[in-house]
Coordinates of C-alpha atoms in Angstrom, one line a residue:
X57 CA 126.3 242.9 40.8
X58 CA 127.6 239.8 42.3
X59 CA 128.4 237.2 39.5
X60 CA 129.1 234.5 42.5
X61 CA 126.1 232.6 42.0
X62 CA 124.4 233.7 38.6
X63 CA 123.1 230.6 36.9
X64 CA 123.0 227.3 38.7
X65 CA 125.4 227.5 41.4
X66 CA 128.1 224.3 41.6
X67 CA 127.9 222.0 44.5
X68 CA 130.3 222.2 47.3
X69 CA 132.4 218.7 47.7
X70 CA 131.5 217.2 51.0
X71 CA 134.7 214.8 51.4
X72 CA 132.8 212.4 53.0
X73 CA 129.3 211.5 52.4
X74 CA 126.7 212.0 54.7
X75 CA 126.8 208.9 56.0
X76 CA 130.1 208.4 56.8
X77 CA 130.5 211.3 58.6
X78 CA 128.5 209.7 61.5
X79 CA 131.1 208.8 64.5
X80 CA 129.9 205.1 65.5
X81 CA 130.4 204.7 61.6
X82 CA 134.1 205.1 62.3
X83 CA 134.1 202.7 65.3
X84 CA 136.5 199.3 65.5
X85 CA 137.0 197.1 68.1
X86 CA 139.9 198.0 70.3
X87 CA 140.9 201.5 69.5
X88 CA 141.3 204.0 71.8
X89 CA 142.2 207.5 71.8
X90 CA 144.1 207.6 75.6
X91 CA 146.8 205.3 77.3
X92 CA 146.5 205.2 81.3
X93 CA 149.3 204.0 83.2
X94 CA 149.3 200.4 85.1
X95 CA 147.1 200.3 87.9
X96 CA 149.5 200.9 91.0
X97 CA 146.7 199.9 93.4
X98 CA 144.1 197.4 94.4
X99 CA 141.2 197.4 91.1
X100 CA 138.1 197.8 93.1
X101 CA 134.4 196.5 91.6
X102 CA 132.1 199.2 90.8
X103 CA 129.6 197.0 92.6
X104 CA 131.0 196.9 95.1
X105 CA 130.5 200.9 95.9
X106 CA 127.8 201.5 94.2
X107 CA 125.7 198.0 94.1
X108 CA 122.4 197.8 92.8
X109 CA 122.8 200.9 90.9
X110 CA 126.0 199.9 89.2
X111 CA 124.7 199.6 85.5
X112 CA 125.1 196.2 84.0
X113 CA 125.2 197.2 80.0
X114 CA 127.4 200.3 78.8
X115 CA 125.8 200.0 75.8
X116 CA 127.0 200.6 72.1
X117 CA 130.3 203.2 72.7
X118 CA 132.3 204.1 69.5
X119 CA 135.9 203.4 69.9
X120 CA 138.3 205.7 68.1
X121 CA 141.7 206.9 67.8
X122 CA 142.1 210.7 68.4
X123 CA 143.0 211.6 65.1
X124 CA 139.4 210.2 64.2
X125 CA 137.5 211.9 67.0
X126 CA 139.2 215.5 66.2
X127 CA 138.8 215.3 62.3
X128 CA 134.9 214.1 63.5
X129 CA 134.0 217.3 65.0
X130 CA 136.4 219.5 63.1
X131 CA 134.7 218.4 60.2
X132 CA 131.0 218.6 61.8
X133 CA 131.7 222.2 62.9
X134 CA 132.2 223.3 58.9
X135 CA 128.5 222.1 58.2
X136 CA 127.3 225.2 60.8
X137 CA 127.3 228.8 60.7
X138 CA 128.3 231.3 62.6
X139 CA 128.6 235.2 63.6
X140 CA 131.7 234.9 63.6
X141 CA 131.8 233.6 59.9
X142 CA 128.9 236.2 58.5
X143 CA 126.1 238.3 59.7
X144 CA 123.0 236.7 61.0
X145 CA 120.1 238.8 59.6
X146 CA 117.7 237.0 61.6
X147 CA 115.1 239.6 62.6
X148 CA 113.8 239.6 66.5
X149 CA 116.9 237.4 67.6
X150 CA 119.5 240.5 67.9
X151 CA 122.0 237.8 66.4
X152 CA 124.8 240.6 66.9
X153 CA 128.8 240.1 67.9
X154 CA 130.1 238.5 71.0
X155 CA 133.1 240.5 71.9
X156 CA 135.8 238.3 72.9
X157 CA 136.9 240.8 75.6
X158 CA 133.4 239.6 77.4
X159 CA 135.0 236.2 76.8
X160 CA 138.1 236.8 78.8
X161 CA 136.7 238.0 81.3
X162 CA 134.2 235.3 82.0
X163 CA 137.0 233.0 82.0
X164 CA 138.9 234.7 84.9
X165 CA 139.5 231.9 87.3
X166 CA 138.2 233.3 90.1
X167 CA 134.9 233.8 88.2
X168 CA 134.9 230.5 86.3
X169 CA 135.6 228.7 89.1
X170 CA 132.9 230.1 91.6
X171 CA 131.2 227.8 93.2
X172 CA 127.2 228.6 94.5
X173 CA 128.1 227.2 97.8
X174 CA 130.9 229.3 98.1
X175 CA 129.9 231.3 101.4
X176 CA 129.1 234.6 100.8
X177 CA 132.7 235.9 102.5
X178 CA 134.3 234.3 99.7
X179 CA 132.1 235.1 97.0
X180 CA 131.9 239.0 97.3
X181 CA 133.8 239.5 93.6
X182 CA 130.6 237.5 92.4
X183 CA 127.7 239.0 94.5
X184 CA 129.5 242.3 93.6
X185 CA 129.2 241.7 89.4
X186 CA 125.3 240.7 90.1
X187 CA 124.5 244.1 92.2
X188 CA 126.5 246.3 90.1
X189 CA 124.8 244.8 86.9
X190 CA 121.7 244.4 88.4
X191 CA 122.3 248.9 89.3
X192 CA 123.3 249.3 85.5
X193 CA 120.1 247.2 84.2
X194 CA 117.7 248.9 86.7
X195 CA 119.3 252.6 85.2
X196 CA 119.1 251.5 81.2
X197 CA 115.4 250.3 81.7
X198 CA 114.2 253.4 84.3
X199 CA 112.7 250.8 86.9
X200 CA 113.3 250.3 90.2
X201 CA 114.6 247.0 91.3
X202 CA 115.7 243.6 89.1
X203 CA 115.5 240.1 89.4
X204 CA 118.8 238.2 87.1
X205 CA 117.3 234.9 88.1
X206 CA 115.1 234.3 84.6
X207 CA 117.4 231.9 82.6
X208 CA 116.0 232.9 78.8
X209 CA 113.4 235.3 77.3
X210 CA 110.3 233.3 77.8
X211 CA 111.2 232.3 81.3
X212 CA 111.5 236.2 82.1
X213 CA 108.2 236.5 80.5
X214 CA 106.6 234.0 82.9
X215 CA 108.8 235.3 86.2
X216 CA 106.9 238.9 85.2
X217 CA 103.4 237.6 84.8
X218 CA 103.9 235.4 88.0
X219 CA 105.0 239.1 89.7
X220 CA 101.6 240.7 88.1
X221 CA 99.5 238.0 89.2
X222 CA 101.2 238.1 92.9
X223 CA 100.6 242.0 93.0
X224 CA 96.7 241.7 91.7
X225 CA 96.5 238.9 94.1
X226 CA 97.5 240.9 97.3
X227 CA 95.1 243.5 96.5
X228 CA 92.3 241.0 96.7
X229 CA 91.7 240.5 92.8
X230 CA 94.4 238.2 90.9
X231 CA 92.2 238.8 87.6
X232 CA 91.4 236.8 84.9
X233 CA 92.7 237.9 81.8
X234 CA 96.0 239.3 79.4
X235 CA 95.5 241.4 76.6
X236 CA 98.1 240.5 74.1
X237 CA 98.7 242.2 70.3
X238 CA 98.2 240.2 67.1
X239 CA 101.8 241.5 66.6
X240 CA 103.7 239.8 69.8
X241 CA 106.0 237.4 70.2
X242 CA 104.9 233.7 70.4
X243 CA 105.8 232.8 73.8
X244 CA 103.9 235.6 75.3
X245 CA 100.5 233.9 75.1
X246 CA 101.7 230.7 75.9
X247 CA 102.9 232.3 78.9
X248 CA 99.8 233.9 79.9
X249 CA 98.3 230.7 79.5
X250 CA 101.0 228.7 81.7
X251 CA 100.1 231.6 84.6
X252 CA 96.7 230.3 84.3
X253 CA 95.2 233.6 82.7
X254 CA 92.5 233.4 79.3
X255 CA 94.4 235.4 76.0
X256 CA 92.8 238.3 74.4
X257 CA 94.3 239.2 71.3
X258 CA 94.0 242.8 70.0
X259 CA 94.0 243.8 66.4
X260 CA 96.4 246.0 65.6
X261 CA 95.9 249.4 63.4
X262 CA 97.0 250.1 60.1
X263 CA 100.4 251.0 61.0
X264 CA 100.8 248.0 62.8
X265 CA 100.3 249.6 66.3
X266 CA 98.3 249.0 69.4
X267 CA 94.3 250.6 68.4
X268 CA 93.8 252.6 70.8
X269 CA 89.8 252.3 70.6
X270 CA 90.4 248.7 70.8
X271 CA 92.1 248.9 73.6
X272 CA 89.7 251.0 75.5
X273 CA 87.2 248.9 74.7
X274 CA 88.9 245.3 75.7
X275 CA 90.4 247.1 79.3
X276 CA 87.9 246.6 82.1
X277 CA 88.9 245.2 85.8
X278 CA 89.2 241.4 84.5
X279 CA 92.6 241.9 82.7
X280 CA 95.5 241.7 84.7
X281 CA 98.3 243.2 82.0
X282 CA 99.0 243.8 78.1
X283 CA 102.1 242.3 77.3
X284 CA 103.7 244.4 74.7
X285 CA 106.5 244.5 72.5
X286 CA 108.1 247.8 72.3
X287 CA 109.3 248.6 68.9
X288 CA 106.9 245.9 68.0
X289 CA 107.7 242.2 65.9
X290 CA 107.4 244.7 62.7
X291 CA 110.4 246.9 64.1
X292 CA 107.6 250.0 64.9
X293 CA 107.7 252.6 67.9
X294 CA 104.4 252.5 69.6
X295 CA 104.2 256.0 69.3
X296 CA 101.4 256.5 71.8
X297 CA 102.9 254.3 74.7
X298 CA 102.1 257.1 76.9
X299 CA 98.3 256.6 76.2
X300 CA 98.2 252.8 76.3
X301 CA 100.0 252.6 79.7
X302 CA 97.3 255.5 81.0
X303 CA 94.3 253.6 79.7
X304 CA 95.9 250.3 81.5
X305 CA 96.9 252.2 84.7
X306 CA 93.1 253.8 85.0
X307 CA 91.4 250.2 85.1
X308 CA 94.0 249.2 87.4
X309 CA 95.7 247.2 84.9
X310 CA 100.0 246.8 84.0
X311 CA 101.9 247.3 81.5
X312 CA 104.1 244.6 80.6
X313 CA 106.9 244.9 78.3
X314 CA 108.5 242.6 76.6
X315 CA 112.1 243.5 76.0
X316 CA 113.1 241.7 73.4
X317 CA 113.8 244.8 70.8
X318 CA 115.2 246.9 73.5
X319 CA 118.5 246.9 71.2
X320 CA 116.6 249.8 69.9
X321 CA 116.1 251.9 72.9
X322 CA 119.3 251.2 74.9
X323 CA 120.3 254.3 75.9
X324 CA 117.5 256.6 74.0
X325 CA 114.9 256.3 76.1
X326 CA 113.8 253.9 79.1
X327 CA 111.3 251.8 79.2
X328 CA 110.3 252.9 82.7
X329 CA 109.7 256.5 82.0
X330 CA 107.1 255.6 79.4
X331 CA 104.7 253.6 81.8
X332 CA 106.1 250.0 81.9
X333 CA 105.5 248.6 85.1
X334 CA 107.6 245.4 84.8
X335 CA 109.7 244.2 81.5
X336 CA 112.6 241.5 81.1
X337 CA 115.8 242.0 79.3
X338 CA 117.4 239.7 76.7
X339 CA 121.1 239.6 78.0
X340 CA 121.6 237.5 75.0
X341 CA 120.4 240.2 72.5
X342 CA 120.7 243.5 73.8
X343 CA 124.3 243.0 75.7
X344 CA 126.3 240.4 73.8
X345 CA 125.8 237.6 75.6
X346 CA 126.3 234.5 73.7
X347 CA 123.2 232.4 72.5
X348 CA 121.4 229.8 70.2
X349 CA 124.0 227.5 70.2
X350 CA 126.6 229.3 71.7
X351 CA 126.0 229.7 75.0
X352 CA 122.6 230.0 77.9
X353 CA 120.6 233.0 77.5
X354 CA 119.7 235.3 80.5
X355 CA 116.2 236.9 80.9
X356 CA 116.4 239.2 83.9
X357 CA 113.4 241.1 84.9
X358 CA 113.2 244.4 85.7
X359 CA 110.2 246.2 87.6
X360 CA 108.6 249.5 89.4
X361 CA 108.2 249.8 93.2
X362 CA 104.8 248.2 93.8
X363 CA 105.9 245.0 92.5
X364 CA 109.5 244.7 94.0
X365 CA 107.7 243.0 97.1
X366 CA 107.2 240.0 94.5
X367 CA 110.6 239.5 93.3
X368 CA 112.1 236.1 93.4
X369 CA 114.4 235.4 96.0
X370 CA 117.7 235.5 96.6
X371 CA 118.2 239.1 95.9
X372 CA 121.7 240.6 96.7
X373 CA 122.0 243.0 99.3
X374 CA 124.6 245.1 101.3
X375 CA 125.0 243.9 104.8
X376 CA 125.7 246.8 107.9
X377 CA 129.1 245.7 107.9
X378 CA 129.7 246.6 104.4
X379 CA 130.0 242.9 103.2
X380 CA 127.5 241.9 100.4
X381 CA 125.0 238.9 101.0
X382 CA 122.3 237.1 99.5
X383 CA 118.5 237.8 101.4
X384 CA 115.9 235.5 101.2
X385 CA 113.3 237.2 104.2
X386 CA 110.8 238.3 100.9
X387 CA 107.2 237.0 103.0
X388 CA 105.8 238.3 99.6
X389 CA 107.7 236.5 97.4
X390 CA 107.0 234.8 94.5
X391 CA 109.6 232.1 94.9
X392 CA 112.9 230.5 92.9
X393 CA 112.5 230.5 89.2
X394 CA 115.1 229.8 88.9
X395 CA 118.3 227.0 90.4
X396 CA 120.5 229.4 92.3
X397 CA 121.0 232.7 91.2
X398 CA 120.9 232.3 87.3
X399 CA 122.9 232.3 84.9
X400 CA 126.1 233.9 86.2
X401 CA 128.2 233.6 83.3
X402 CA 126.2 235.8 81.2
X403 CA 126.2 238.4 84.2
X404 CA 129.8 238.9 83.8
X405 CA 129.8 238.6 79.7
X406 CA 126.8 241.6 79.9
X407 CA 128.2 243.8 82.5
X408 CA 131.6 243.8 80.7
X409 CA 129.5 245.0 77.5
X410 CA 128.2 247.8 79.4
X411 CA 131.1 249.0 81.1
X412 CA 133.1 248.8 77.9
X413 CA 130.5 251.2 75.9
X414 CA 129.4 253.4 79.0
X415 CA 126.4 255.4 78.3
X416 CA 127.7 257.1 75.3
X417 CA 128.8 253.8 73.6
X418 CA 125.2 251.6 74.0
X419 CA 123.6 255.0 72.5
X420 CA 125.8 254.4 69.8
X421 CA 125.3 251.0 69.0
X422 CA 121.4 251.6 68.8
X423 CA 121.8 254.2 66.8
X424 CA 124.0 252.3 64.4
X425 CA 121.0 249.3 64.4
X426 CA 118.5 251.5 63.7
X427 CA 120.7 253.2 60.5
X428 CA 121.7 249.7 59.6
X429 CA 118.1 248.6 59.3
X430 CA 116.5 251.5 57.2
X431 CA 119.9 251.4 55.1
X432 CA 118.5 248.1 54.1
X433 CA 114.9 249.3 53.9
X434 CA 116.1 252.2 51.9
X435 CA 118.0 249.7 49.5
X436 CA 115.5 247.1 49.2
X437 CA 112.0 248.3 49.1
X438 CA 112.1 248.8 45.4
X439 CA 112.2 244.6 45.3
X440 CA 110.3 243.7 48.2
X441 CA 106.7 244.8 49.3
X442 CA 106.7 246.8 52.4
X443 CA 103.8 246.2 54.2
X444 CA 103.8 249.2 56.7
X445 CA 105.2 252.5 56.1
X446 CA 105.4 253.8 59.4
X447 CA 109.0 254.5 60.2
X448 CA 111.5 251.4 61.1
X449 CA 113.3 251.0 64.1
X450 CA 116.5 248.0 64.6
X451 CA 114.6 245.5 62.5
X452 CA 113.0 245.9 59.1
X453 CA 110.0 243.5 57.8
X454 CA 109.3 243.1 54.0
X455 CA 106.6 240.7 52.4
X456 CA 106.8 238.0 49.3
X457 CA 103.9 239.5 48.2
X458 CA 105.9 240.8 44.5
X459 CA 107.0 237.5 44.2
X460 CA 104.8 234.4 44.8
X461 CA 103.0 235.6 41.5
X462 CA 105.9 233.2 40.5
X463 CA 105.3 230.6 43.1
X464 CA 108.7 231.9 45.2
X465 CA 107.8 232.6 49.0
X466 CA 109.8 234.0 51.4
X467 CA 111.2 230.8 52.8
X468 CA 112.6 230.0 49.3
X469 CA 114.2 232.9 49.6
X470 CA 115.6 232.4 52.6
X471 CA 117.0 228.9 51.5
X472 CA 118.1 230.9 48.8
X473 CA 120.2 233.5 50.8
X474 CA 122.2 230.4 52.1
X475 CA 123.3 229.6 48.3
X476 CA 125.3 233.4 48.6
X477 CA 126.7 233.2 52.2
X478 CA 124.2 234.1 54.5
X479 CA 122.2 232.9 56.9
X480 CA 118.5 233.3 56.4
X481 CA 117.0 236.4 57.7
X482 CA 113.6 235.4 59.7
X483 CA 110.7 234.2 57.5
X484 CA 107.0 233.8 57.8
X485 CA 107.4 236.3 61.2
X486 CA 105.0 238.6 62.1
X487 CA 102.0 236.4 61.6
X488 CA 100.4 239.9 61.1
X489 CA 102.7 240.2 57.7
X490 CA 101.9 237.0 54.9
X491 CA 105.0 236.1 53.8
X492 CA 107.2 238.3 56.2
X493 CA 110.5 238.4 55.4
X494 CA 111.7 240.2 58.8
X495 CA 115.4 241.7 59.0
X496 CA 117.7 242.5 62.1
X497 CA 121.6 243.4 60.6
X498 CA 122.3 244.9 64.7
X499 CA 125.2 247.2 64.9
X500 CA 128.0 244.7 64.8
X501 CA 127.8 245.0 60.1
X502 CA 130.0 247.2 58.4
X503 CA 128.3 249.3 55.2
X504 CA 130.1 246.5 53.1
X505 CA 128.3 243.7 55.0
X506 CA 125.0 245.4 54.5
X507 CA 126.1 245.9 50.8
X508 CA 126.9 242.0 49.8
X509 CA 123.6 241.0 51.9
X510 CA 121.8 243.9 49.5
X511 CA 123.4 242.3 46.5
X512 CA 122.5 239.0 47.5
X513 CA 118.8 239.7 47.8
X514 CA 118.9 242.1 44.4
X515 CA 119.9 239.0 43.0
X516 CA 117.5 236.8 44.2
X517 CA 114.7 239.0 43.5
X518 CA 115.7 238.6 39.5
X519 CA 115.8 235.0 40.2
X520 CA 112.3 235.2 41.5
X521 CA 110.9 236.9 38.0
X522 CA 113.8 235.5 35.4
X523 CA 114.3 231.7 36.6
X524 CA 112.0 230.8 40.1
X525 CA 113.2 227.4 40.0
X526 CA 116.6 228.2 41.4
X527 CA 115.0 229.8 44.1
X528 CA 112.4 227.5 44.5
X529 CA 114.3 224.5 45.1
X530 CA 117.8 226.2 47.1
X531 CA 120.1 225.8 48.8
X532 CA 122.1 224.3 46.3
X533 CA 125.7 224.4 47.9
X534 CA 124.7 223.0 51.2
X535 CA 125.8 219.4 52.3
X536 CA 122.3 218.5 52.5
X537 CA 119.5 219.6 50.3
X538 CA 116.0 220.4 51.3
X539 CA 114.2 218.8 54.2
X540 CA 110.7 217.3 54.8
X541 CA 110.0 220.1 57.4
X542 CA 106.9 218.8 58.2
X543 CA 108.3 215.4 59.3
X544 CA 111.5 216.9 60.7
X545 CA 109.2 219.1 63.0
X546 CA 106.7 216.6 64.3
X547 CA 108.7 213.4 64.0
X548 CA 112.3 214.6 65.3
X549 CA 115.2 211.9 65.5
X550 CA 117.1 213.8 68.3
X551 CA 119.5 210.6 69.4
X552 CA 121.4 207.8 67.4
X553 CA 120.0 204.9 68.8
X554 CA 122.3 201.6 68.4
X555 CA 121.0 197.9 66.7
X556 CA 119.7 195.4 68.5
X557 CA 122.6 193.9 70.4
X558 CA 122.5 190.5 68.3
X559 CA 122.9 192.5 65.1
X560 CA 126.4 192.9 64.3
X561 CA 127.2 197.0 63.9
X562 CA 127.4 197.9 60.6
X563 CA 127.9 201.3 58.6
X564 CA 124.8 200.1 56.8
X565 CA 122.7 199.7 60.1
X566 CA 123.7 202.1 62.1
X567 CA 122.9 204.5 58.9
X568 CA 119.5 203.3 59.1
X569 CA 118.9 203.7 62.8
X570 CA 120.4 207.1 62.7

């Protein structure tokens, strides 16, 4: 058992309080981190080129040497965490390793210098990454043709619903409503709603699954699609896919998939062959691509025949002479989602994930997340209430339930986790689960990752019976202690907005306006 936190843990030095860590802090009149050389021609006004637009008041800058500006963000970057400090446990977010060979190759200047308006005779490398990705995608996922436009999750989510409602609507009956699980994702009601359909929720069984009688029951010629997440939020198979995609198909109705948790399927089976008529893809999950912080997601969407009419336009073609080129003759269309063609960095960081695994490797690396994940089940469900026995798949979701007879809930214990190295794993998710403590390791953890996170958690859990407080009020080690969550969330402070320009700049003041 680890002995690195037993007890109170110490606090960390910060070097610098909080405050005087902020940058304008640091500002003096005068200092500057460059020298240009004299001006060897004629100083021209701004005005004078740009006139009524030339902007009067700059504002409050900070002025800085360099050495201040580097040790600034230097230091800032040691108050985050990061994959590629520790594992990111957080379940539904496939926080898994970005190799750095994807990063190299995104960075090839031909590629990172691409310009959209580029004509397409010198952009045939680029069109030629998007078509043979767009081949690989549309293979992995069993459909028929792809849209890479969708720039993130949700935004694939919508870009499918908009191709549902465009294929009802052509057949004389755009319908009126989405059946969506008690178990899904957030954004996909809140996408229904944005395409202008009315939510249905449906309860799920006692394995966490779609009811089946429900579902007969709630399908009649009004709904448009179920939007389903397949393994479900609780990391489940929906073992009879096969049946809910033929009681949709009978009433006319699609199957939407939301792809999310497809870092369990990749390469096992296809999404396509199961019924799903349309789907996105989480580039940013599933293949590697960088996101949160690090980088632009990418939420292609993937589809059968009868709906490829719809796609979004551009879509990449091969011309008679052999040359690829961009089409945009799609009468049916549903239109841009997105500017330009999407998020073309991401292409190249996914596609070079795929070609480095090949088939055999992304079967590999979902088998490896679904052994990491019931290696942690396995290891923790002594400590933790499991809520649903049916059998896990890349993520696995535990409860609080054992322990708020002490008052400790799950987000203590996530606060907690922070105290011993980790990042918290996702709390208070599924909304079907009270308490839900829901955990994704992926395939990028070693045994002795998963071991040290299993330790961590052991640890807390005799916390939670032999001193709640600890728990209770953690993290204890971090630069800044516990939030008011509720403020934070509905009264962000997202800018640092500078004094009135009569009062003089002080460390004092500009604290309190941060």
């Amino acid at each position: 058992m680890s002995e690195k936190f037993v007890g109170t843990p110490r606090k960390v030095s910060t070097h610098v309080n909080q405050n005087e860590d902020l940058i304008f802090e640091k500002s003096s009149p005068g200092k500057k981190a460059y020298r240009l050389a004299e001006l060897d021609v004629p100083a021209v006004d701004a005005a004078s080129l740009l006139g009524e637009h030339t902007r009067k008041d700059l504002g409050v800058m900070p002025e800085l040497s360099e050495i201040e500006i580097i040790r600034h963000f230097t230091r800032l970057s040691t108050w985050n965490y990061a994959i590629d400090l520790g594992m990111y446990p957080l379940g539904s977010c496939t926080m898994k390793y970005n190799p750095r060979i994807n990063e190299l190759v995104s960075r090839l200047e031909g590629l990172a210098e691409a310009h959209p308006y580029q004509p397409e005779s010198l952009s045939q490398g680029a069109l030629g990454i998007m078509k043979l990705l767009s081949e690989c995608l549309i293979e992995i996922t069993g459909m028929d043709a792809i849209t890479l436009q969708p720039a993130a999750g949700a935004h694939g989510e919508f870009t499918g619903i908009l191709l549902a409602k465009a294929f009802h609507t052509a057949n004389g009956n755009p319908r009126k409503k989405i059946l969506i699980p008690d178990s899904a994702h957030g954004t996909n009601p809140a996408t229904a709603a944005v395409c202008g359909y009315q939510v249905a929720n449906l309860k799920s069984n006692a394995k966490g699954m779609v009811d089946l009688a429900e579902l007969e029951k709630a399908v009649d010629e009004d709904v448009a699609a179920l939007m389903l997440t397949n393994p479900s939020t609780i990391g489940v198979f929906e073992s009879d896919i096969h049946k809910i995609a033929d009681i949709l198909h009978a009433k006319g109705a699609l199957l939407y998939m939301d792809g999310a948790n497809m870092n369990a399927l990749c390469g096992k089976t296809r999404p396509g062959d199961f019924g799903a008529d349309v789907m996105h893809l989480n580039l940013h999950k599933t293949f590697s691509t960088p996101h949160g912080g690090g980088g632009p997601g990418s939420g292609p969407v993937a589809c059968k025949k009868i709906l490829e009419p719809f796609l979004p336009t551009p879509v990449v073609v091969e011309r008679e002479n052999g040359l690829l080129g961009l089409e945009y003759n799609r009468p049916q269309t549903v239109g841009r989602v997105r500017a330009w063609y999407g998020n073309f960095g991401m292409f190249i960081r996914a596609l070079a994930y795929i070609l480095a695994n090949g088939p055999d490797g992304l079967r590999q690396t979902t088998e490896d997340a679904v052994l990491n994940a019931n290696y942690l089940r396995a290891k923790l469900k002594h400590l933790f209430d499991l809520p649903f026995d049916a059998p896990s798949m890349h993520e696995v979701v535990f409860s609080d339930k054992r322990q708020t007879k002490n008052g400790v809930k799950t987000g203590d214990m996530g606060k907690r986790l922070i105290d011993y190295g980790f990042h918290a794993y996702t709390v208070s998710f599924p909304l079907v689960v009270p308490g839900a403590m829901m955990i994704e390791p992926t395939e990028s953890e070693s045994k002795e990752e998963l071991d040290l996170l299993v330790d961590a958690l052991e640890q807390i859990a005799r916390e939670a019976d032999e001193n709640p407080e600890i728990v209770k009020t953690a993290p204890h080690t971090t630069r800044l202690q516990r939030l008011d969550e509720t403020t934070a969330a509905r009264k962000p402070v997202l800018r640092w907005k500078a004094p009135a320009a009569a009062t003089p700049l002080t460390p004092d003041s500009a604290a309190k306006e941060w």
